[in-house]
PDB file of C-alpha atoms in Angstrom:
ATOM      1  CA  MET A   1      80.807  65.269  34.634  1.00  0.00           C
ATOM      2  CA  ASN A   2      82.648  64.635  31.350  1.00  0.00           C
ATOM      3  CA  TYR A   3      82.923  67.596  29.244  1.00  0.00           C
ATOM      4  CA  ILE A   4      84.191  66.435  26.223  1.00  0.00           C
ATOM      5  CA  LYS A   5      81.054  64.003  25.876  1.00  0.00           C
ATOM      6  CA  PHE A   6      78.929  66.827  26.902  1.00  0.00           C
ATOM      7  CA  LEU A   7      80.456  69.395  24.358  1.00  0.00           C
ATOM      8  CA  THR A   8      80.177  66.697  21.831  1.00  0.00           C
ATOM      9  CA  VAL A   9      76.657  66.136  22.115  1.00  0.00           C
ATOM     10  CA  LEU A  10      75.956  70.215  22.363  1.00  0.00           C
ATOM     11  CA  LEU A  11      77.464  70.143  18.868  1.00  0.00           C
ATOM     12  CA  PHE A  12      75.172  67.860  17.738  1.00  0.00           C
ATOM     13  CA  ALA A  13      72.442  69.536  19.179  1.00  0.00           C
ATOM     14  CA  PHE A  14      73.515  72.658  17.445  1.00  0.00           C
ATOM     15  CA  THR A  15      73.692  71.010  14.023  1.00  0.00           C
ATOM     16  CA  ILE A  16      70.338  69.410  14.012  1.00  0.00           C
ATOM     17  CA  SER A  17      67.669  72.187  15.838  1.00  0.00           C
ATOM     18  CA  SER A  18      67.418  74.588  18.981  1.00  0.00           C
ATOM     19  CA  CYS A  19      64.861  73.445  21.535  1.00  0.00           C
ATOM     20  CA  GLU A  20      61.718  74.964  22.593  1.00  0.00           C
ATOM     21  CA  PHE A  21      63.575  77.319  25.119  1.00  0.00           C
ATOM     22  CA  GLY A  22      66.116  78.514  22.384  1.00  0.00           C
ATOM     23  CA  ASN A  23      66.086  80.260  19.539  1.00  0.00           C
ATOM     24  CA  SER A  24      63.967  77.808  17.115  1.00  0.00           C
ATOM     25  CA  SER A  25      61.273  79.527  14.714  1.00  0.00           C
ATOM     26  CA  THR A  26      61.021  79.824  11.318  1.00  0.00           C
ATOM     27  CA  THR A  27      60.708  82.619   9.103  1.00  0.00           C
ATOM     28  CA  ASP A  28      57.205  83.761   7.419  1.00  0.00           C
ATOM     29  CA  ASN A  29      58.832  84.205   3.999  1.00  0.00           C
ATOM     30  CA  PRO A  30      58.897  80.938   2.502  1.00  0.00           C
ATOM     31  CA  THR A  31      60.178  81.074  -0.850  1.00  0.00           C
ATOM     32  CA  HIS A  32      58.747  77.789  -2.397  1.00  0.00           C
ATOM     33  CA  GLY A  33      55.173  76.070  -2.146  1.00  0.00           C
ATOM     34  CA  ASN A  34      52.139  77.330   0.104  1.00  0.00           C
ATOM     35  CA  SER A  35      52.020  76.885   3.407  1.00  0.00           C
ATOM     36  CA  LEU A  36      48.468  74.849   4.893  1.00  0.00           C
ATOM     37  CA  THR A  37      45.947  77.051   6.512  1.00  0.00           C
ATOM     38  CA  ASP A  38      44.127  74.598   8.730  1.00  0.00           C
ATOM     39  CA  THR A  39      45.387  71.766  11.090  1.00  0.00           C
ATOM     40  CA  THR A  40      44.769  69.129   9.056  1.00  0.00           C
ATOM     41  CA  THR A  41      47.383  67.338   6.986  1.00  0.00           C
ATOM     42  CA  LYS A  42      46.659  67.171   3.225  1.00  0.00           C
ATOM     43  CA  PRO A  43      49.205  65.365   0.823  1.00  0.00           C
ATOM     44  CA  SER A  44      49.298  65.907  -2.182  1.00  0.00           C
ATOM     45  CA  GLY A  45      46.118  64.613  -4.733  1.00  0.00           C
ATOM     46  CA  ASN A  46      44.127  65.066  -1.478  1.00  0.00           C
ATOM     47  CA  LYS A  47      44.946  61.013  -0.304  1.00  0.00           C
ATOM     48  CA  PRO A  48      44.366  60.842   3.025  1.00  0.00           C
ATOM     49  CA  GLU A  49      47.579  59.797   4.931  1.00  0.00           C
ATOM     50  CA  LYS A  50      47.554  55.978   6.189  1.00  0.00           C
ATOM     51  CA  THR A  51      47.908  55.385   9.597  1.00  0.00           C
ATOM     52  CA  ASP A  52      51.853  53.449   8.997  1.00  0.00           C
ATOM     53  CA  ASN A  53      52.511  56.534   7.180  1.00  0.00           C
ATOM     54  CA  TRP A  54      53.291  58.027  10.950  1.00  0.00           C
ATOM     55  CA  LEU A  55      55.631  55.474  11.832  1.00  0.00           C
ATOM     56  CA  VAL A  56      59.288  57.059  12.564  1.00  0.00           C
ATOM     57  CA  VAL A  57      62.258  54.413  12.698  1.00  0.00           C
ATOM     58  CA  PRO A  58      65.693  56.334  13.170  1.00  0.00           C
ATOM     59  CA  GLY A  59      68.135  56.225  10.662  1.00  0.00           C
ATOM     60  CA  LYS A  60      66.192  54.540   8.517  1.00  0.00           C
ATOM     61  CA  HIS A  61      62.655  56.401   7.734  1.00  0.00           C
ATOM     62  CA  VAL A  62      60.238  59.450   8.739  1.00  0.00           C
ATOM     63  CA  GLY A  63      57.031  57.925   7.374  1.00  0.00           C
ATOM     64  CA  ARG A  64      57.349  57.566   4.104  1.00  0.00           C
ATOM     65  CA  ILE A  65      60.575  59.683   3.926  1.00  0.00           C
ATOM     66  CA  GLN A  66      63.390  57.315   3.774  1.00  0.00           C
ATOM     67  CA  ALA A  67      67.523  57.901   4.154  1.00  0.00           C
ATOM     68  CA  GLY A  68      69.068  59.238   1.509  1.00  0.00           C
ATOM     69  CA  PHE A  69      66.151  61.472   0.294  1.00  0.00           C
ATOM     70  CA  SER A  70      66.419  65.065  -1.990  1.00  0.00           C
ATOM     71  CA  GLY A  71      64.486  67.599  -1.579  1.00  0.00           C
ATOM     72  CA  ALA A  72      63.175  66.950  -4.895  1.00  0.00           C
ATOM     73  CA  ASP A  73      62.026  63.566  -3.500  1.00  0.00           C
ATOM     74  CA  ILE A  74      60.324  65.219  -1.118  1.00  0.00           C
ATOM     75  CA  TYR A  75      58.670  67.622  -3.440  1.00  0.00           C
ATOM     76  CA  LYS A  76      57.835  64.769  -5.970  1.00  0.00           C
ATOM     77  CA  MET A  77      56.243  62.346  -2.894  1.00  0.00           C
ATOM     78  CA  PHE A  78      54.387  65.441  -1.124  1.00  0.00           C
ATOM     79  CA  GLY A  79      53.505  67.930  -3.811  1.00  0.00           C
ATOM     80  CA  LYS A  80      54.144  71.357  -3.811  1.00  0.00           C
ATOM     81  CA  ASP A  81      51.143  73.086  -2.224  1.00  0.00           C
ATOM     82  CA  ASN A  82      52.350  71.118   1.322  1.00  0.00           C
ATOM     83  CA  VAL A  83      56.525  71.548   0.895  1.00  0.00           C
ATOM     84  CA  MET A  84      57.526  75.128   1.576  1.00  0.00           C
ATOM     85  CA  GLU A  85      61.356  76.322   1.699  1.00  0.00           C
ATOM     86  CA  THR A  86      62.516  78.355   4.816  1.00  0.00           C
ATOM     87  CA  GLU A  87      65.017  79.435   7.204  1.00  0.00           C
ATOM     88  CA  ILE A  88      64.850  76.702  10.126  1.00  0.00           C
ATOM     89  CA  GLY A  89      66.483  78.055  13.279  1.00  0.00           C
ATOM     90  CA  LEU A  90      69.373  76.449  14.439  1.00  0.00           C
ATOM     91  CA  GLY A  91      70.077  77.854  17.842  1.00  0.00           C
ATOM     92  CA  GLU A  92      72.610  80.923  19.035  1.00  0.00           C
ATOM     93  CA  GLY A  93      70.638  83.097  16.192  1.00  0.00           C
ATOM     94  CA  GLU A  94      71.576  80.966  13.297  1.00  0.00           C
ATOM     95  CA  THR A  95      69.607  80.007  10.796  1.00  0.00           C
ATOM     96  CA  LYS A  96      69.760  77.379   7.509  1.00  0.00           C
ATOM     97  CA  LYS A  97      67.629  77.005   4.697  1.00  0.00           C
ATOM     98  CA  GLY A  98      65.454  73.604   4.788  1.00  0.00           C
ATOM     99  CA  LEU A  99      62.113  72.782   3.686  1.00  0.00           C
ATOM    100  CA  LEU A 100      58.666  72.659   5.561  1.00  0.00           C
ATOM    101  CA  ILE A 101      56.414  69.561   4.969  1.00  0.00           C
ATOM    102  CA  PHE A 102      52.881  70.025   6.117  1.00  0.00           C
ATOM    103  CA  PRO A 103      53.977  73.557   7.513  1.00  0.00           C
ATOM    104  CA  LYS A 104      51.786  75.037  10.045  1.00  0.00           C
ATOM    105  CA  THR A 105      49.462  71.971  10.853  1.00  0.00           C
ATOM    106  CA  LYS A 106      50.369  69.681  13.947  1.00  0.00           C
ATOM    107  CA  ASN A 107      51.939  67.132  11.838  1.00  0.00           C
ATOM    108  CA  GLU A 108      54.813  69.528  10.466  1.00  0.00           C
ATOM    109  CA  LEU A 109      58.294  68.286   9.498  1.00  0.00           C
ATOM    110  CA  GLN A 110      61.353  70.389   9.618  1.00  0.00           C
ATOM    111  CA  VAL A 111      63.685  68.852   6.874  1.00  0.00           C
ATOM    112  CA  LEU A 112      67.448  70.310   7.416  1.00  0.00           C
ATOM    113  CA  PHE A 113      69.631  68.549   4.624  1.00  0.00           C
ATOM    114  CA  GLU A 114      73.444  68.037   4.163  1.00  0.00           C
ATOM    115  CA  GLY A 115      75.911  70.616   3.195  1.00  0.00           C
ATOM    116  CA  ASP A 116      75.485  74.369   2.939  1.00  0.00           C
ATOM    117  CA  GLY A 117      72.174  75.502   0.010  1.00  0.00           C
ATOM    118  CA  LYS A 118      71.497  72.235  -1.652  1.00  0.00           C
ATOM    119  CA  PHE A 119      68.854  69.762  -0.843  1.00  0.00           C
ATOM    120  CA  ASP A 120      70.932  67.311  -1.907  1.00  0.00           C
ATOM    121  CA  LYS A 121      70.520  64.377   0.551  1.00  0.00           C
ATOM    122  CA  ILE A 122      68.295  64.997   3.827  1.00  0.00           C
ATOM    123  CA  LYS A 123      70.302  65.371   7.311  1.00  0.00           C
ATOM    124  CA  ASN A 124      67.905  65.243   9.933  1.00  0.00           C
ATOM    125  CA  ILE A 125      63.855  65.807  10.538  1.00  0.00           C
ATOM    126  CA  LYS A 126      63.046  67.759  13.759  1.00  0.00           C
ATOM    127  CA  ILE A 127      59.060  67.341  15.012  1.00  0.00           C
ATOM    128  CA  LYS A 128      57.758  68.939  17.048  1.00  0.00           C
ATOM    129  CA  GLY A 129      54.051  70.000  16.723  1.00  0.00           C
ATOM    130  CA  GLU A 130      51.912  69.546  20.112  1.00  0.00           C
ATOM    131  CA  GLY A 131      49.079  66.304  19.406  1.00  0.00           C
ATOM    132  CA  SER A 132      51.358  65.101  16.803  1.00  0.00           C
ATOM    133  CA  LEU A 133      50.113  62.042  14.921  1.00  0.00           C
ATOM    134  CA  TRP A 134      54.106  61.235  14.621  1.00  0.00           C
ATOM    135  CA  LYS A 135      55.655  58.172  17.016  1.00  0.00           C
ATOM    136  CA  THR A 136      58.139  56.569  17.034  1.00  0.00           C
ATOM    137  CA  ASN A 137      58.703  52.550  16.517  1.00  0.00           C
ATOM    138  CA  ASP A 138      59.322  52.525  20.787  1.00  0.00           C
ATOM    139  CA  GLY A 139      56.746  54.615  21.207  1.00  0.00           C
ATOM    140  CA  ILE A 140      57.832  58.180  21.464  1.00  0.00           C
ATOM    141  CA  THR A 141      56.045  61.074  20.581  1.00  0.00           C
ATOM    142  CA  ILE A 142      55.368  65.026  21.412  1.00  0.00           C
ATOM    143  CA  GLY A 143      54.143  64.533  25.057  1.00  0.00           C
ATOM    144  CA  THR A 144      56.121  61.283  25.888  1.00  0.00           C
ATOM    145  CA  THR A 145      56.694  61.811  30.223  1.00  0.00           C
ATOM    146  CA  LEU A 146      59.943  61.307  31.513  1.00  0.00           C
ATOM    147  CA  GLU A 147      58.886  58.414  33.325  1.00  0.00           C
ATOM    148  CA  ASP A 148      57.653  56.199  29.938  1.00  0.00           C
ATOM    149  CA  LEU A 149      61.208  57.448  28.762  1.00  0.00           C
ATOM    150  CA  VAL A 150      62.681  55.588  31.575  1.00  0.00           C
ATOM    151  CA  LYS A 151      60.678  52.699  30.700  1.00  0.00           C
ATOM    152  CA  ILE A 152      61.364  52.475  26.798  1.00  0.00           C
ATOM    153  CA  ASN A 153      65.061  53.407  27.893  1.00  0.00           C
ATOM    154  CA  GLY A 154      65.437  50.780  30.200  1.00  0.00           C
ATOM    155  CA  LYS A 155      67.173  52.708  32.409  1.00  0.00           C
ATOM    156  CA  ASP A 156      67.742  56.623  33.638  1.00  0.00           C
ATOM    157  CA  PHE A 157      69.334  58.890  31.233  1.00  0.00           C
ATOM    158  CA  MET A 158      70.889  61.976  31.143  1.00  0.00           C
ATOM    159  CA  PHE A 159      70.244  65.810  30.388  1.00  0.00           C
ATOM    160  CA  ALA A 160      70.447  69.257  29.947  1.00  0.00           C
ATOM    161  CA  GLY A 161      69.327  72.160  32.441  1.00  0.00           C
ATOM    162  CA  PHE A 162      67.317  74.842  30.917  1.00  0.00           C
ATOM    163  CA  GLU A 163      66.685  78.275  30.028  1.00  0.00           C
ATOM    164  CA  TRP A 164      69.631  78.198  27.326  1.00  0.00           C
ATOM    165  CA  ASP A 165      69.641  77.307  23.952  1.00  0.00           C
ATOM    166  CA  TYR A 166      70.429  73.678  24.118  1.00  0.00           C
ATOM    167  CA  ALA A 167      67.377  73.734  27.165  1.00  0.00           C
ATOM    168  CA  GLY A 168      65.746  69.813  28.081  1.00  0.00           C
ATOM    169  CA  VAL A 169      68.296  68.280  25.311  1.00  0.00           C
ATOM    170  CA  VAL A 170      69.100  64.793  26.426  1.00  0.00           C
ATOM    171  CA  THR A 171      73.063  64.179  26.053  1.00  0.00           C
ATOM    172  CA  ASP A 172      73.157  60.985  27.085  1.00  0.00           C
ATOM    173  CA  TRP A 173      70.968  57.575  26.899  1.00  0.00           C
ATOM    174  CA  ASN A 174      73.633  55.595  28.821  1.00  0.00           C
ATOM    175  CA  LEU A 175      73.588  52.893  26.480  1.00  0.00           C
ATOM    176  CA  GLY A 176      69.739  52.072  26.847  1.00  0.00           C
ATOM    177  CA  LYS A 177      67.593  50.979  24.381  1.00  0.00           C
ATOM    178  CA  ILE A 178      66.564  54.132  22.703  1.00  0.00           C
ATOM    179  CA  ASP A 179      68.319  54.701  19.363  1.00  0.00           C
ATOM    180  CA  LYS A 180      71.625  57.581  19.476  1.00  0.00           C
ATOM    181  CA  LYS A 181      70.095  59.061  15.765  1.00  0.00           C
ATOM    182  CA  LEU A 182      67.084  60.082  17.994  1.00  0.00           C
ATOM    183  CA  GLY A 183      67.801  63.166  19.486  1.00  0.00           C
ATOM    184  CA  VAL A 184      65.002  64.129  22.076  1.00  0.00           C
ATOM    185  CA  TYR A 185      64.351  67.453  23.953  1.00  0.00           C
ATOM    186  CA  LEU A 186      62.206  68.011  27.130  1.00  0.00           C
ATOM    187  CA  GLU A 187      59.962  70.395  29.078  1.00  0.00           C
ATOM    188  CA  PRO A 188      58.929  71.437  31.962  1.00  0.00           C
ATOM    189  CA  THR A 189      55.074  71.392  33.017  1.00  0.00           C
ATOM    190  CA  ASN A 190      55.831  72.458  36.253  1.00  0.00           C
ATOM    191  CA  MET A 191      58.042  75.243  35.574  1.00  0.00           C
ATOM    192  CA  GLU A 192      58.815  76.683  39.218  1.00  0.00           C
ATOM    193  CA  ALA A 193      60.247  73.090  39.789  1.00  0.00           C
ATOM    194  CA  ILE A 194      63.043  73.383  37.870  1.00  0.00           C
ATOM    195  CA  PHE A 195      64.385  76.625  39.661  1.00  0.00           C
ATOM    196  CA  PRO A 196      66.745  76.925  40.878  1.00  0.00           C
ATOM    197  CA  ASP A 197      68.415  73.326  40.230  1.00  0.00           C
ATOM    198  CA  LEU A 198      67.443  72.475  36.824  1.00  0.00           C
ATOM    199  CA  ILE A 199      69.014  75.639  34.980  1.00  0.00           C
ATOM    200  CA  GLY A 200      72.299  76.013  32.972  1.00  0.00           C
ATOM    201  CA  ASP A 201      74.209  74.137  30.732  1.00  0.00           C
ATOM    202  CA  LYS A 202      74.648  71.240  33.203  1.00  0.00           C
ATOM    203  CA  GLU A 203      73.571  67.676  33.521  1.00  0.00           C
ATOM    204  CA  PHE A 204      71.075  66.365  34.950  1.00  0.00           C
ATOM    205  CA  SER A 205      69.912  62.412  36.018  1.00  0.00           C
ATOM    206  CA  SER A 206      66.552  61.374  35.038  1.00  0.00           C
ATOM    207  CA  SER A 207      66.449  59.729  38.399  1.00  0.00           C
ATOM    208  CA  ASN A 208      66.798  63.067  39.827  1.00  0.00           C
ATOM    209  CA  GLU A 209      63.666  63.787  42.045  1.00  0.00           C
ATOM    210  CA  LYS A 210      63.480  67.923  40.864  1.00  0.00           C
ATOM    211  CA  ALA A 211      63.159  66.418  37.326  1.00  0.00           C
ATOM    212  CA  LYS A 212      60.244  64.189  38.139  1.00  0.00           C
ATOM    213  CA  ALA A 213      58.575  67.144  40.145  1.00  0.00           C
ATOM    214  CA  ALA A 214      59.014  69.133  36.776  1.00  0.00           C
ATOM    215  CA  GLY A 215      56.892  67.122  34.986  1.00  0.00           C
ATOM    216  CA  LEU A 216      59.105  66.706  32.122  1.00  0.00           C
ATOM    217  CA  LYS A 217      57.937  65.426  28.953  1.00  0.00           C
ATOM    218  CA  VAL A 218      58.685  65.530  25.412  1.00  0.00           C
ATOM    219  CA  ALA A 219      58.947  69.082  23.844  1.00  0.00           C
ATOM    220  CA  SER A 220      60.504  67.806  20.491  1.00  0.00           C
ATOM    221  CA  PHE A 221      62.651  65.160  19.227  1.00  0.00           C
ATOM    222  CA  VAL A 222      65.165  65.594  16.123  1.00  0.00           C
ATOM    223  CA  VAL A 223      65.241  62.305  13.429  1.00  0.00           C
ATOM    224  CA  GLU A 224      68.935  61.549  11.530  1.00  0.00           C
ATOM    225  CA  LEU A 225      68.272  60.064   8.351  1.00  0.00           C
ATOM    226  CA  ASN A 226      71.947  59.935   7.908  1.00  0.00           C
TER     227      ASN A 226
END
């Protein structure tokens, strides 16, 4: 294994978010705005979201949110009723202050910013809601299967094992078609199949027969916008 490359990927994973099997969570004590209590998305002014607003292009935009946006831009675009300030889990017990857009809905966005304590410039956005409408320009969304990811990438890729803080993170797209500014976390639909072979901080190929038997799918993805 190329440990230098692997450690670099893990550092990237730590800064963007934890995965579903780690300490990924948000606190229940927002300091700004109000959370939505239903499962629908209601932008400011009660105007329905257009279908093209769910398009994600890594490095450029997530819907109407553009690279270079600040927290003020987000509040202006979506309204305070659809934005909430909170602590966002980073893994290994670490958290960082960020914003939730459409909180507590399937289309929730977790937004982290450059630096500490200021919302001057977006760093990345995490999407993890089951049934989310967000989809990348090459068709990746929550629930995309391992097989479909391989097809989209044009070749097999590497991912980390499970049952630790960075479980299932894609570590190397192997110079495939998927943008490097898209961080993907996988989860198994067949938990029994990951034991004992797909466990721990090791790398595995998407061609691994155990990975196929585990029915891996996209649990969450993080879009870099810097």
